[in-house]
Amino acid sequence: MPLSAASQTIASPREHILTVQEALEPLFLALEQEVEVKMIAAAVRAGWSAKDAVAAIDELRRHELVADVTSH
């Protein structure tokens, strides 16, 4: 069974990381990828095509970005 991205370690300040963002970025990207794979798999199990699932995820992200911009 593959390890979840959540089980990865985060670099400590002693590892010469410039910011906490740089330390967390690999974990953030791994979690984002893991979530997308799980969403696509769930959509495919429900009978949707992977292409439709990816398009829906992209649309959700665009909607989220627009909502963030308009809320500030």
Tab-separated table of N, CA, C and O in Angstrom:
chain	number	residue	atom	x	y	z
A	1	MET	N	0.848	-1.167	0.000
A	1	MET	CA	0.000	0.000	0.000
A	1	MET	C	0.898	1.236	0.000
A	1	MET	O	1.773	1.360	0.843
A	2	PRO	N	0.679	2.184	-0.935
A	2	PRO	CA	1.534	3.359	-0.987
A	2	PRO	C	1.295	4.275	0.208
A	2	PRO	O	0.193	4.333	0.751
A	3	LEU	N	2.348	4.945	0.603
A	3	LEU	CA	2.233	5.874	1.712
A	3	LEU	C	1.465	7.101	1.271
A	3	LEU	O	1.611	7.588	0.165
A	4	SER	N	0.661	7.620	2.152
A	4	SER	CA	-0.071	8.850	1.874
A	4	SER	C	0.896	10.011	1.900
A	4	SER	O	1.888	10.014	2.620
A	5	ALA	N	0.601	11.027	1.124
A	5	ALA	CA	1.424	12.239	1.131
A	5	ALA	C	1.450	12.849	2.525
A	5	ALA	O	2.421	13.490	2.913
A	6	ALA	N	0.390	12.624	3.291
A	6	ALA	CA	0.315	13.196	4.633
A	6	ALA	C	1.378	12.611	5.561
A	6	ALA	O	1.695	13.206	6.582
A	7	SER	N	1.934	11.459	5.218
A	7	SER	CA	2.938	10.851	6.087
A	7	SER	C	4.354	11.331	5.790
A	7	SER	O	5.295	10.915	6.438
A	8	GLN	N	4.509	12.213	4.799
A	8	GLN	CA	5.824	12.752	4.479
A	8	GLN	C	6.270	13.713	5.576
A	8	GLN	O	5.459	14.313	6.261
A	9	THR	N	7.567	13.858	5.713
A	9	THR	CA	8.082	14.763	6.720
A	9	THR	C	8.245	16.164	6.144
A	9	THR	O	8.405	16.354	4.943
A	10	ILE	N	8.207	17.132	7.021
A	10	ILE	CA	8.389	18.532	6.653
A	10	ILE	C	9.778	18.948	7.095
A	10	ILE	O	10.214	18.623	8.197
A	11	ALA	N	10.483	19.664	6.237
A	11	ALA	CA	11.840	20.106	6.557
A	11	ALA	C	11.824	21.019	7.777
A	11	ALA	O	10.924	21.837	7.952
A	12	SER	N	12.839	20.875	8.614
A	12	SER	CA	12.940	21.727	9.800
A	12	SER	C	13.698	23.007	9.447
A	12	SER	O	14.408	23.065	8.438
A	13	PRO	N	13.575	24.051	10.267
A	13	PRO	CA	14.304	25.296	10.010
A	13	PRO	C	15.816	25.100	9.956
A	13	PRO	O	16.525	25.845	9.298
A	14	ARG	N	16.315	24.053	10.610
A	14	ARG	CA	17.762	23.797	10.621
A	14	ARG	C	18.267	23.263	9.279
A	14	ARG	O	19.461	23.152	9.077
A	15	GLU	N	17.364	22.933	8.372
A	15	GLU	CA	17.767	22.381	7.084
A	15	GLU	C	17.967	23.476	6.033
A	15	GLU	O	17.937	23.209	4.836
A	16	HIS	N	18.184	24.697	6.481
A	16	HIS	CA	18.500	25.826	5.615
A	16	HIS	C	17.387	26.155	4.624
A	16	HIS	O	17.657	26.572	3.504
A	17	ILE	N	16.148	25.941	5.034
A	17	ILE	CA	14.994	26.343	4.239
A	17	ILE	C	14.759	27.833	4.517
A	17	ILE	O	14.805	28.271	5.656
A	18	LEU	N	14.528	28.588	3.472
A	18	LEU	CA	14.385	30.032	3.642
A	18	LEU	C	13.063	30.433	4.277
A	18	LEU	O	13.000	31.367	5.058
A	19	THR	N	11.999	29.758	3.923
A	19	THR	CA	10.691	30.111	4.476
A	19	THR	C	9.909	28.848	4.809
A	19	THR	O	10.204	27.761	4.296
A	20	VAL	N	8.900	29.018	5.632
A	20	VAL	CA	8.029	27.887	5.945
A	20	VAL	C	7.295	27.451	4.676
A	20	VAL	O	7.009	26.272	4.481
A	21	GLN	N	7.001	28.394	3.794
A	21	GLN	CA	6.349	28.044	2.529
A	21	GLN	C	7.212	27.065	1.737
A	21	GLN	O	6.709	26.080	1.198
A	22	GLU	N	8.507	27.304	1.667
A	22	GLU	CA	9.410	26.388	0.963
A	22	GLU	C	9.460	25.026	1.640
A	22	GLU	O	9.589	24.000	0.977
A	23	ALA	N	9.363	25.015	2.951
A	23	ALA	CA	9.397	23.752	3.683
A	23	ALA	C	8.125	22.941	3.433
A	23	ALA	O	8.176	21.717	3.309
A	24	LEU	N	6.990	23.624	3.331
A	24	LEU	CA	5.708	22.948	3.177
A	24	LEU	C	5.329	22.653	1.726
A	24	LEU	O	4.482	21.803	1.463
A	25	GLU	N	5.957	23.336	0.792
A	25	GLU	CA	5.566	23.202	-0.612
A	25	GLU	C	5.574	21.758	-1.128
A	25	GLU	O	4.587	21.333	-1.767
A	26	PRO	N	6.610	20.961	-0.882
A	26	PRO	CA	6.578	19.572	-1.381
A	26	PRO	C	5.396	18.775	-0.831
A	26	PRO	O	4.752	18.026	-1.560
A	27	LEU	N	5.086	18.960	0.446
A	27	LEU	CA	3.954	18.258	1.050
A	27	LEU	C	2.648	18.756	0.445
A	27	LEU	O	1.762	17.975	0.110
A	28	PHE	N	2.515	20.062	0.289
A	28	PHE	CA	1.313	20.649	-0.296
A	28	PHE	C	1.071	20.089	-1.695
A	28	PHE	O	-0.040	19.673	-2.029
A	29	LEU	N	2.102	20.058	-2.518
A	29	LEU	CA	1.966	19.559	-3.886
A	29	LEU	C	1.616	18.072	-3.905
A	29	LEU	O	0.783	17.627	-4.706
A	30	ALA	N	2.228	17.306	-3.019
A	30	ALA	CA	1.937	15.871	-2.950
A	30	ALA	C	0.497	15.631	-2.511
A	30	ALA	O	-0.197	14.767	-3.069
A	31	LEU	N	0.035	16.384	-1.530
A	31	LEU	CA	-1.351	16.245	-1.071
A	31	LEU	C	-2.332	16.654	-2.166
A	31	LEU	O	-3.348	15.993	-2.381
A	32	GLU	N	-2.028	17.732	-2.857
A	32	GLU	CA	-2.880	18.196	-3.946
A	32	GLU	C	-3.002	17.116	-5.025
A	32	GLU	O	-4.092	16.840	-5.525
A	33	GLN	N	-1.882	16.494	-5.355
A	33	GLN	CA	-1.888	15.438	-6.370
A	33	GLN	C	-2.678	14.227	-5.876
A	33	GLN	O	-3.462	13.635	-6.615
A	34	GLU	N	-2.482	13.859	-4.622
A	34	GLU	CA	-3.189	12.710	-4.050
A	34	GLU	C	-4.697	12.944	-4.064
A	34	GLU	O	-5.479	12.047	-4.409
A	35	VAL	N	-5.118	14.146	-3.711
A	35	VAL	CA	-6.546	14.475	-3.700
A	35	VAL	C	-7.118	14.404	-5.109
A	35	VAL	O	-8.205	13.857	-5.325
A	36	GLU	N	-6.402	14.947	-6.087
A	36	GLU	CA	-6.889	14.928	-7.459
A	36	GLU	C	-7.034	13.496	-7.972
A	36	GLU	O	-8.038	13.151	-8.613
A	37	VAL	N	-6.066	12.655	-7.680
A	37	VAL	CA	-6.141	11.252	-8.106
A	37	VAL	C	-7.359	10.576	-7.481
A	37	VAL	O	-8.099	9.842	-8.155
A	38	LYS	N	-7.606	10.844	-6.200
A	38	LYS	CA	-8.758	10.230	-5.522
A	38	LYS	C	-10.072	10.743	-6.097
A	38	LYS	O	-11.029	9.973	-6.253
A	39	MET	N	-10.154	12.039	-6.430
A	39	MET	CA	-11.375	12.587	-7.013
A	39	MET	C	-11.635	11.984	-8.393
A	39	MET	O	-12.770	11.621	-8.716
A	40	ILE	N	-10.597	11.863	-9.203
A	40	ILE	CA	-10.753	11.279	-10.535
A	40	ILE	C	-11.180	9.816	-10.418
A	40	ILE	O	-12.093	9.364	-11.120
A	41	ALA	N	-10.549	9.090	-9.517
A	41	ALA	CA	-10.905	7.676	-9.318
A	41	ALA	C	-12.357	7.541	-8.876
A	41	ALA	O	-13.078	6.661	-9.361
A	42	ALA	N	-12.819	8.408	-7.991
A	42	ALA	CA	-14.207	8.355	-7.530
A	42	ALA	C	-15.164	8.653	-8.678
A	42	ALA	O	-16.208	7.992	-8.823
A	43	ALA	N	-14.836	9.633	-9.501
A	43	ALA	CA	-15.688	9.967	-10.642
A	43	ALA	C	-15.751	8.811	-11.639
A	43	ALA	O	-16.818	8.489	-12.156
A	44	VAL	N	-14.601	8.180	-11.894
A	44	VAL	CA	-14.565	7.046	-12.827
A	44	VAL	C	-15.396	5.882	-12.269
A	44	VAL	O	-16.160	5.252	-13.005
A	45	ARG	N	-15.284	5.614	-10.968
A	45	ARG	CA	-16.090	4.555	-10.353
A	45	ARG	C	-17.589	4.859	-10.469
A	45	ARG	O	-18.409	3.955	-10.559
A	46	ALA	N	-17.933	6.155	-10.472
A	46	ALA	CA	-19.338	6.552	-10.574
A	46	ALA	C	-19.826	6.558	-12.022
A	46	ALA	O	-20.995	6.837	-12.274
A	47	GLY	N	-18.924	6.267	-12.964
A	47	GLY	CA	-19.341	6.155	-14.346
A	47	GLY	C	-18.938	7.312	-15.253
A	47	GLY	O	-19.243	7.311	-16.435
A	48	TRP	N	-18.261	8.319	-14.710
A	48	TRP	CA	-17.799	9.445	-15.516
A	48	TRP	C	-16.464	9.085	-16.167
A	48	TRP	O	-15.728	8.250	-15.667
A	49	SER	N	-16.146	9.758	-17.250
A	49	SER	CA	-14.839	9.529	-17.872
A	49	SER	C	-13.787	10.323	-17.098
A	49	SER	O	-14.100	11.328	-16.446
A	50	ALA	N	-12.548	9.872	-17.182
A	50	ALA	CA	-11.453	10.600	-16.530
A	50	ALA	C	-11.336	12.003	-17.117
A	50	ALA	O	-11.073	12.974	-16.388
A	51	LYS	N	-11.557	12.122	-18.432
A	51	LYS	CA	-11.488	13.429	-19.090
A	51	LYS	C	-12.532	14.383	-18.514
A	51	LYS	O	-12.227	15.550	-18.228
A	52	ASP	N	-13.763	13.908	-18.320
A	52	ASP	CA	-14.811	14.746	-17.726
A	52	ASP	C	-14.468	15.118	-16.285
A	52	ASP	O	-14.727	16.239	-15.840
A	53	ALA	N	-13.889	14.171	-15.550
A	53	ALA	CA	-13.523	14.446	-14.159
A	53	ALA	C	-12.449	15.521	-14.080
A	53	ALA	O	-12.544	16.448	-13.269
A	54	VAL	N	-11.429	15.419	-14.933
A	54	VAL	CA	-10.358	16.422	-14.944
A	54	VAL	C	-10.924	17.785	-15.323
A	54	VAL	O	-10.595	18.802	-14.710
A	55	ALA	N	-11.818	17.817	-16.309
A	55	ALA	CA	-12.437	19.083	-16.719
A	55	ALA	C	-13.240	19.688	-15.571
A	55	ALA	O	-13.202	20.902	-15.346
A	56	ALA	N	-13.971	18.854	-14.836
A	56	ALA	CA	-14.757	19.345	-13.705
A	56	ALA	C	-13.854	19.895	-12.595
A	56	ALA	O	-14.148	20.938	-12.008
A	57	ILE	N	-12.753	19.211	-12.319
A	57	ILE	CA	-11.806	19.675	-11.300
A	57	ILE	C	-11.208	21.014	-11.717
A	57	ILE	O	-11.093	21.936	-10.909
A	58	ASP	N	-10.836	21.125	-12.987
A	58	ASP	CA	-10.291	22.390	-13.487
A	58	ASP	C	-11.304	23.522	-13.341
A	58	ASP	O	-10.954	24.634	-12.953
A	59	GLU	N	-12.561	23.230	-13.649
A	59	GLU	CA	-13.611	24.254	-13.526
A	59	GLU	C	-13.802	24.653	-12.061
A	59	GLU	O	-13.985	25.833	-11.752
A	60	LEU	N	-13.769	23.678	-11.169
A	60	LEU	CA	-13.876	23.993	-9.735
A	60	LEU	C	-12.727	24.901	-9.293
A	60	LEU	O	-12.929	25.841	-8.521
A	61	ARG	N	-11.530	24.625	-9.766
A	61	ARG	CA	-10.377	25.456	-9.404
A	61	ARG	C	-10.536	26.877	-9.942
A	61	ARG	O	-10.239	27.852	-9.252
A	62	ARG	N	-10.987	26.998	-11.196
A	62	ARG	CA	-11.207	28.331	-11.772
A	62	ARG	C	-12.249	29.088	-10.966
A	62	ARG	O	-12.076	30.268	-10.659
A	63	HIS	N	-13.320	28.404	-10.606
A	63	HIS	CA	-14.376	29.032	-9.805
A	63	HIS	C	-13.828	29.478	-8.448
A	63	HIS	O	-14.147	30.571	-7.973
A	64	GLU	N	-13.010	28.641	-7.841
A	64	GLU	CA	-12.413	28.977	-6.545
A	64	GLU	C	-11.508	30.201	-6.654
A	64	GLU	O	-11.528	31.077	-5.808
A	65	LEU	N	-10.708	30.268	-7.721
A	65	LEU	CA	-9.803	31.402	-7.927
A	65	LEU	C	-10.602	32.684	-8.135
A	65	LEU	O	-10.257	33.742	-7.584
A	66	VAL	N	-11.666	32.615	-8.915
A	66	VAL	CA	-12.496	33.797	-9.151
A	66	VAL	C	-13.150	34.237	-7.850
A	66	VAL	O	-13.183	35.423	-7.533
A	67	ALA	N	-13.628	33.286	-7.070
A	67	ALA	CA	-14.258	33.620	-5.792
A	67	ALA	C	-13.255	34.277	-4.855
A	67	ALA	O	-13.594	35.224	-4.138
A	68	ASP	N	-12.021	33.794	-4.838
A	68	ASP	CA	-10.987	34.381	-3.986
A	68	ASP	C	-10.683	35.818	-4.408
A	68	ASP	O	-10.516	36.699	-3.561
A	69	VAL	N	-10.599	36.063	-5.693
A	69	VAL	CA	-10.269	37.390	-6.204
A	69	VAL	C	-11.397	38.369	-5.899
A	69	VAL	O	-11.147	39.492	-5.473
A	70	THR	N	-12.627	37.949	-6.084
A	70	THR	CA	-13.760	38.844	-5.865
A	70	THR	C	-14.078	39.065	-4.392
A	70	THR	O	-14.700	40.048	-4.035
A	71	SER	N	-13.611	38.181	-3.518
A	71	SER	CA	-13.873	38.347	-2.081
A	71	SER	C	-12.880	39.277	-1.406
A	71	SER	O	-13.075	39.690	-0.275
A	72	HIS	N	-11.803	39.638	-2.096
A	72	HIS	CA	-10.801	40.519	-1.481
A	72	HIS	C	-10.926	41.900	-1.939
A	72	HIS	O	-11.287	42.547	-2.644
